[in-house]
Short mmCIF file of C-alpha atoms and ligand atoms in Angstrom, two decimals:
data_model
loop_
_atom_site.label_atom_id
_atom_site.label_comp_id
_atom_site.label_asym_id
_atom_site.label_seq_id
_atom_site.Cartn_x
_atom_site.Cartn_y
_atom_site.Cartn_z
CA MET A 22 92.05 25.00 -124.03
CA LEU A 23 92.30 28.05 -121.82
CA SER A 24 95.51 28.54 -119.81
CA ILE A 25 95.11 30.52 -116.61
CA ILE A 26 98.35 32.08 -115.41
CA ILE A 27 98.63 33.28 -111.84
CA PRO A 28 101.80 34.91 -110.46
CA CYS A 29 102.00 34.34 -106.70
CA PHE A 30 104.33 35.97 -104.24
CA ASN A 31 103.59 35.12 -100.60
CA GLU A 32 99.98 34.29 -101.35
CA GLU A 33 99.46 31.24 -99.10
CA ALA A 34 96.20 32.69 -97.79
CA SER A 35 94.79 33.78 -101.14
CA ILE A 36 95.46 30.76 -103.35
CA SER A 37 92.80 28.39 -102.01
CA LEU A 38 90.19 31.17 -101.96
CA PHE A 39 91.15 32.00 -105.52
CA TYR A 40 91.00 28.36 -106.61
CA GLU A 41 87.55 27.85 -105.04
CA ASP A 42 86.18 30.94 -106.75
CA MET A 43 87.63 29.88 -110.08
CA LEU A 44 86.05 26.41 -109.83
CA LYS A 45 82.66 28.05 -109.27
CA MET A 46 83.12 30.20 -112.35
CA LEU A 47 84.43 27.33 -114.47
CA THR A 48 81.21 25.34 -114.21
CA SER A 49 79.64 27.90 -116.53
CA LEU A 50 82.48 27.54 -119.04
CA ASN A 51 82.60 24.65 -121.50
CA ILE A 52 86.24 24.70 -122.46
CA PRO A 53 89.09 22.62 -120.99
CA ILE A 54 91.45 24.61 -118.81
CA GLU A 55 94.84 24.44 -117.14
CA PHE A 56 96.06 26.46 -114.19
CA ILE A 57 99.66 27.63 -114.20
CA PHE A 58 100.62 29.05 -110.82
CA VAL A 59 104.00 30.75 -110.74
CA ASP A 60 105.57 30.88 -107.30
CA ASP A 61 107.79 33.95 -107.51
CA GLY A 62 110.22 33.01 -104.74
CA SER A 63 107.66 33.17 -101.94
CA LYS A 64 108.96 33.05 -98.39
CA ASP A 65 105.75 31.60 -96.95
CA ASN A 66 103.84 28.39 -97.53
CA THR A 67 102.79 29.20 -101.09
CA LEU A 68 104.75 26.36 -102.69
CA ASN A 69 103.29 23.74 -100.33
CA VAL A 70 99.80 24.99 -101.06
CA LEU A 71 100.57 24.60 -104.76
CA HIS A 72 101.93 21.05 -104.22
CA GLU A 73 98.69 20.09 -102.52
CA LEU A 74 96.55 21.62 -105.23
CA SER A 75 98.45 19.95 -108.05
CA ASN A 76 98.21 16.55 -106.33
CA LYS A 77 94.46 17.01 -105.96
CA ASP A 78 93.72 18.42 -109.41
CA GLU A 79 95.71 17.35 -112.46
CA ARG A 80 94.81 20.56 -114.29
CA VAL A 81 96.94 22.49 -111.81
CA HIS A 82 100.56 23.09 -112.82
CA TYR A 83 103.14 25.21 -111.10
CA ILE A 84 106.53 26.79 -111.61
CA SER A 85 108.68 27.79 -108.67
CA PHE A 86 111.46 30.34 -109.07
CA SER A 87 114.84 30.18 -107.39
CA ARG A 88 114.16 33.61 -105.87
CA ASN A 89 111.84 36.58 -106.29
CA PHE A 90 112.14 37.80 -109.87
CA GLY A 91 109.11 40.09 -109.91
CA LYS A 92 105.64 39.83 -111.31
CA GLU A 93 106.66 40.59 -114.90
CA ALA A 94 109.05 37.62 -114.95
CA ALA A 95 106.43 35.41 -113.31
CA MET A 96 103.86 36.28 -115.95
CA LEU A 97 106.38 35.63 -118.71
CA ALA A 98 107.27 32.20 -117.31
CA GLY A 99 103.59 31.27 -117.09
CA LEU A 100 102.85 32.46 -120.60
CA GLN A 101 105.81 30.52 -121.98
CA LYS A 102 104.55 27.35 -120.33
CA ALA A 103 100.95 27.86 -121.46
CA ARG A 104 99.71 25.28 -123.96
CA GLY A 105 96.21 26.65 -124.45
CA LYS A 106 94.74 28.24 -127.52
CA PHE A 107 93.78 31.06 -125.17
CA ALA A 108 95.59 32.40 -122.13
CA VAL A 109 94.57 34.68 -119.32
CA THR A 110 96.80 36.29 -116.70
CA MET A 111 95.34 37.23 -113.33
CA ASP A 112 96.30 38.04 -109.75
CA ALA A 113 95.96 35.56 -106.92
CA ASP A 114 94.32 38.04 -104.56
CA LEU A 115 90.89 38.05 -106.27
CA GLN A 116 91.26 41.67 -107.30
CA ASP A 117 90.64 40.40 -110.82
CA PRO A 118 87.07 39.07 -110.74
CA PRO A 119 86.88 35.53 -112.25
CA SER A 120 83.29 36.30 -113.21
CA LEU A 121 84.61 38.40 -116.10
CA ILE A 122 86.35 35.46 -117.77
CA PRO A 123 83.32 34.05 -119.69
CA LYS A 124 82.69 37.49 -121.16
CA MET A 125 86.38 37.95 -122.08
CA LEU A 126 86.50 34.52 -123.67
CA GLU A 127 83.40 35.32 -125.70
CA ILE A 128 85.01 38.53 -126.99
CA VAL A 129 88.20 36.80 -128.09
CA THR A 130 86.58 33.65 -129.53
CA SER A 131 84.28 35.79 -131.66
CA GLY A 132 87.41 36.53 -133.71
CA GLU A 133 86.84 40.25 -133.81
CA TYR A 134 89.38 40.94 -131.06
CA ASP A 135 92.72 39.33 -130.22
CA CYS A 136 92.79 40.38 -126.63
CA ALA A 137 90.31 41.31 -123.92
CA GLY A 138 91.82 43.68 -121.36
CA THR A 139 90.36 45.03 -118.17
CA ARG A 140 90.67 48.44 -116.62
CA ARG A 141 89.38 49.75 -113.36
CA VAL A 142 87.38 52.90 -113.64
CA ASN A 143 88.12 54.16 -110.14
CA ARG A 144 90.76 53.73 -107.48
CA LYS A 145 88.52 53.17 -104.51
CA GLY A 146 90.34 52.12 -101.36
CA GLU A 147 93.70 53.40 -102.55
CA PRO A 148 95.70 56.12 -100.77
CA LEU A 149 94.96 59.52 -102.35
CA ILE A 150 98.60 60.38 -102.88
CA ARG A 151 99.13 57.15 -104.79
CA SER A 152 96.16 57.86 -107.08
CA PHE A 153 97.47 61.35 -107.68
CA PHE A 154 100.90 60.16 -108.77
CA ALA A 155 99.39 57.38 -110.84
CA ARG A 156 97.35 59.94 -112.79
CA ARG A 157 100.45 62.12 -113.32
CA PHE A 158 102.33 59.07 -114.55
CA TYR A 159 99.74 58.24 -117.20
CA ALA A 160 99.65 61.86 -118.35
CA LEU A 161 103.45 61.90 -118.61
CA MET A 162 103.55 58.60 -120.51
CA LYS A 163 101.10 60.02 -122.99
CA ARG A 164 103.36 62.98 -123.70
CA LEU A 165 106.63 61.06 -123.78
CA THR A 166 105.76 57.95 -125.78
CA ASP A 167 103.96 57.07 -128.99
CA ILE A 168 102.21 54.10 -127.47
CA GLU A 169 98.88 54.43 -125.75
CA VAL A 170 99.25 53.38 -122.11
CA VAL A 171 95.71 52.93 -120.85
CA ASP A 172 94.93 54.51 -117.48
CA GLY A 173 93.94 51.93 -114.91
CA ALA A 174 94.68 48.96 -117.20
CA ARG A 175 95.25 45.81 -115.16
CA ASP A 176 97.36 42.82 -115.98
CA PHE A 177 94.12 40.83 -116.15
CA ARG A 178 94.04 39.97 -119.86
CA LEU A 179 92.74 37.19 -121.99
CA MET A 180 94.45 36.67 -125.33
CA ASN A 181 94.45 34.32 -128.27
CA ARG A 182 97.42 32.34 -129.61
CA ILE A 183 98.41 34.87 -132.27
CA TYR A 184 98.63 37.61 -129.67
CA LEU A 185 100.41 35.36 -127.18
CA ASN A 186 103.02 34.26 -129.74
CA ALA A 187 103.65 37.88 -130.67
CA LEU A 188 104.07 38.71 -127.00
CA LEU A 189 106.58 35.89 -126.54
CA THR A 190 108.81 37.32 -129.27
CA MET A 191 109.46 40.31 -127.01
CA GLN A 192 112.68 39.14 -125.41
CA GLU A 193 113.63 42.20 -123.40
CA ARG A 194 114.86 42.03 -119.81
CA ASN A 195 113.32 45.30 -118.66
CA ARG A 196 109.76 44.17 -119.00
CA PHE A 197 107.12 46.82 -118.60
CA SER A 198 103.82 45.15 -119.48
CA LYS A 199 101.82 48.33 -119.46
CA GLY A 200 103.93 49.41 -122.43
CA ILE A 201 104.59 46.04 -124.08
CA PHE A 202 100.91 45.27 -124.66
CA PRO A 203 100.03 48.51 -126.46
CA TRP A 204 103.30 48.29 -128.39
CA LEU A 205 102.18 44.95 -129.85
CA GLY A 206 99.13 46.49 -131.44
CA PHE A 207 96.40 44.00 -132.43
CA LYS A 208 92.79 44.55 -131.45
CA THR A 209 92.03 44.89 -127.77
CA LYS A 210 88.59 45.24 -126.25
CA TRP A 211 88.49 46.92 -122.85
CA LEU A 212 86.14 45.85 -120.10
CA GLU A 213 85.67 48.19 -117.19
CA TYR A 214 85.01 47.40 -113.58
CA GLU A 215 85.12 49.03 -110.18
CA ASN A 216 88.24 48.59 -108.10
CA ILE A 217 88.06 45.67 -105.71
CA GLU A 218 90.20 45.60 -102.60
CA ARG A 219 92.47 42.69 -101.84
CA THR A 220 90.81 39.78 -99.98
CA THR A 221 93.75 38.74 -97.79
CA GLY A 222 97.39 39.67 -97.33
CA GLU A 223 98.70 43.03 -98.43
CA THR A 224 99.96 44.67 -101.57
CA LYS A 225 103.62 44.08 -102.48
CA TRP A 226 103.94 47.52 -103.98
CA SER A 227 105.22 50.32 -101.81
CA PHE A 228 104.99 53.89 -103.00
CA TRP A 229 108.71 53.97 -103.80
CA ASN A 230 108.52 50.70 -105.72
CA LEU A 231 105.82 52.21 -107.87
CA LEU A 232 107.80 55.38 -108.42
CA TRP A 233 110.86 53.44 -109.65
CA TYR A 234 108.62 51.21 -111.73
CA SER A 235 107.21 54.27 -113.47
CA PHE A 236 110.73 55.62 -114.24
CA ASP A 237 111.60 52.22 -115.70
CA GLY A 238 108.49 52.36 -117.83
CA ILE A 239 109.33 55.74 -119.25
CA ILE A 240 112.90 54.74 -120.01
CA ALA A 241 111.79 51.46 -121.59
CA PHE A 242 109.44 53.14 -124.04
CA SER A 243 110.70 56.63 -124.69
CA SER A 244 113.98 58.28 -125.56
CA LYS A 245 112.49 61.75 -125.15
CA PRO A 246 114.20 62.36 -121.78
CA LEU A 247 117.50 62.28 -123.72
CA ALA A 248 116.15 64.84 -126.16
CA ILE A 249 114.98 67.00 -123.25
CA ALA A 250 118.51 66.96 -121.82
CA SER A 251 119.93 68.07 -125.18
CA ILE A 252 117.39 70.85 -125.53
CA LEU A 253 118.20 72.11 -122.04
CA GLY A 254 121.86 72.23 -123.08
CA ILE A 255 121.09 74.25 -126.20
CA LEU A 256 118.88 76.68 -124.26
CA LEU A 257 121.58 77.26 -121.67
CA PHE A 258 124.15 77.80 -124.42
CA LEU A 259 121.96 80.50 -125.98
CA VAL A 260 121.51 82.18 -122.59
CA SER A 261 125.27 82.20 -122.01
CA ILE A 262 125.93 83.78 -125.46
CA SER A 263 123.55 86.65 -124.71
CA LEU A 264 125.13 87.14 -121.31
CA ILE A 265 128.61 87.31 -122.87
CA VAL A 266 127.41 89.95 -125.35
CA LEU A 267 125.90 91.92 -122.47
CA VAL A 268 129.06 91.80 -120.36
CA VAL A 269 131.35 92.79 -123.25
CA THR A 270 129.19 95.77 -124.28
CA ARG A 271 128.95 96.96 -120.68
CA LYS A 272 132.74 96.84 -120.39
CA ILE A 273 133.21 98.81 -123.66
CA MET A 274 130.46 101.39 -123.04
CA LEU A 275 130.71 101.87 -119.29
CA GLY A 276 134.13 100.40 -118.53
CA ASP A 277 132.34 98.21 -115.98
CA PRO A 278 132.33 94.41 -116.22
CA VAL A 279 129.47 92.90 -114.17
CA ALA A 280 130.56 92.70 -110.57
CA GLY A 281 129.52 90.07 -108.12
CA TRP A 282 130.66 86.85 -106.68
CA ALA A 283 127.13 85.76 -105.79
CA SER A 284 125.82 85.85 -109.35
CA THR A 285 128.79 83.80 -110.60
CA ILE A 286 128.24 81.13 -107.96
CA CYS A 287 124.54 80.96 -108.78
CA ILE A 288 125.30 80.44 -112.47
CA ILE A 289 127.92 77.79 -111.75
CA LEU A 290 125.54 75.90 -109.46
CA PHE A 291 122.72 76.16 -111.94
CA CYS A 292 124.82 74.88 -114.83
CA SER A 293 126.40 72.03 -112.92
CA GLY A 294 122.95 71.03 -111.69
CA ILE A 295 121.68 70.78 -115.24
CA GLN A 296 124.78 68.87 -116.24
CA LEU A 297 124.41 66.30 -113.49
CA PHE A 298 120.74 65.95 -114.32
CA SER A 299 121.53 65.25 -117.97
CA VAL A 300 124.35 62.84 -117.20
CA GLY A 301 121.97 61.09 -114.82
CA ILE A 302 119.40 60.59 -117.57
CA LEU A 303 122.11 59.30 -119.86
CA GLY A 304 123.25 56.95 -117.11
CA GLN A 305 119.76 55.50 -116.74
CA TYR A 306 119.68 54.52 -120.39
CA LEU A 307 123.18 53.14 -120.19
CA ALA A 308 122.24 51.04 -117.16
CA LYS A 309 119.23 49.60 -118.99
CA THR A 310 121.36 48.88 -122.04
CA TYR A 311 123.86 47.14 -119.74
CA THR A 312 121.25 44.77 -118.33
CA GLU A 313 119.94 44.00 -121.81
CA VAL A 314 123.41 43.34 -123.20
CA LYS A 315 124.28 40.90 -120.43
CA GLN A 316 121.49 38.66 -121.72
CA ARG A 317 120.81 37.15 -118.33
CA PRO A 318 117.69 35.01 -118.13
CA ASN A 319 114.48 36.68 -116.99
CA TYR A 320 114.01 34.06 -114.28
CA LEU A 321 115.43 30.76 -113.01
CA ILE A 322 113.23 27.78 -112.24
CA ARG A 323 113.92 25.71 -109.14
CA GLU A 324 111.01 23.34 -109.46
CA GLU A 325 108.23 22.68 -111.92
CA GLY A 326 105.20 20.43 -111.90
N1 UDP B 430 103.44 39.28 -107.44
C1 UDP B 430 104.50 38.48 -107.90
N2 UDP B 430 105.79 38.89 -107.66
C2 UDP B 430 106.08 40.05 -107.00
C3 UDP B 430 105.01 40.86 -106.56
C4 UDP B 430 103.71 40.44 -106.80
O1 UDP B 430 104.27 37.44 -108.51
O2 UDP B 430 107.25 40.36 -106.83
C5 UDP B 430 102.04 38.85 -107.69
C6 UDP B 430 101.17 38.80 -106.45
O3 UDP B 430 101.27 37.56 -105.79
C7 UDP B 430 99.77 39.02 -107.02
C8 UDP B 430 100.05 39.94 -108.20
O4 UDP B 430 101.43 39.79 -108.52
O5 UDP B 430 99.18 37.82 -107.49
C9 UDP B 430 99.71 41.38 -107.89
O6 UDP B 430 100.37 41.81 -106.72
P1 UDP B 430 99.70 42.79 -105.67
O7 UDP B 430 98.31 42.34 -105.38
O8 UDP B 430 100.64 42.91 -104.53
O9 UDP B 430 99.68 44.14 -106.48
P2 UDP B 430 98.46 45.16 -106.61
O10 UDP B 430 97.23 44.35 -106.88
O11 UDP B 430 98.40 45.87 -105.31
O12 UDP B 430 98.85 46.02 -107.76
MG1 MG B 431 96.47 42.96 -105.84
#
């Protein structure tokens, strides 16, 4: 069986379109399937649409969260509920073309690969500034972490049971899929396709959301920022030693300690800036550790069917 997991947040308009398209694709697939829609605390009619669908089609299951927990939590809940030998995660807005599923299934059933991932080769229809920062983010991730975060990789993935079980052992609260998947290893085959714009509704990601998300990703998979803070400290220490030597020799040779209020203030500001920066980085890791230690659940279910 193939489990199809769809996180939905305010997708009342997209779900039926998505379902229709999937049914069309499924006729060409001879494998039993189940749909697992995860209503991530939607404020619109999403849950009612899901009720209707599950009454009409017994292959449709749903989970409804007590509030919005985010897409990562929604995907996790769906994957935990999945009973299939294969599972695929995809968006409700038809940005992940269902027509790729037969090909993905073929790749994974052949046994050569454990996972079929998709990546978009361009960012057509996306604001330029967003594309620019996205590129910078991938470049930065490459330098800061050991894992290979694939540029343009989508959450549209089809995996086998071995891969899925391995994924479910990752119990962390700060879930950053783009890092978790490459961390797992296994054999992934990448399929490429052109970016498709959303059919209805609008994206839930603002620029600032994405920026914070990228910081979270770096912190979740790299401790290099901490090392950078230490190195900055050492560098500044070396600079201060040479300055001290300079000042002392000037006083002995010329009887003239360096004058100037302005230079002192500049140095104080510079150093306290670096200090705050470093403490800030430390704080970010501490905050993440705090949320992990609390062991709160990743999501809470209000209703399931
Ligand atoms: N989504 C979710 N919870 C959220 C935000 C988004 O479950 O808090 C779902 C959303 O319904 C969609 C998918 O995640 O099915 C991708 O969201 P979106 O299309 O807004 O992101 P984009 O495609 O622009 O990256
Ligand atoms: Mg989308």
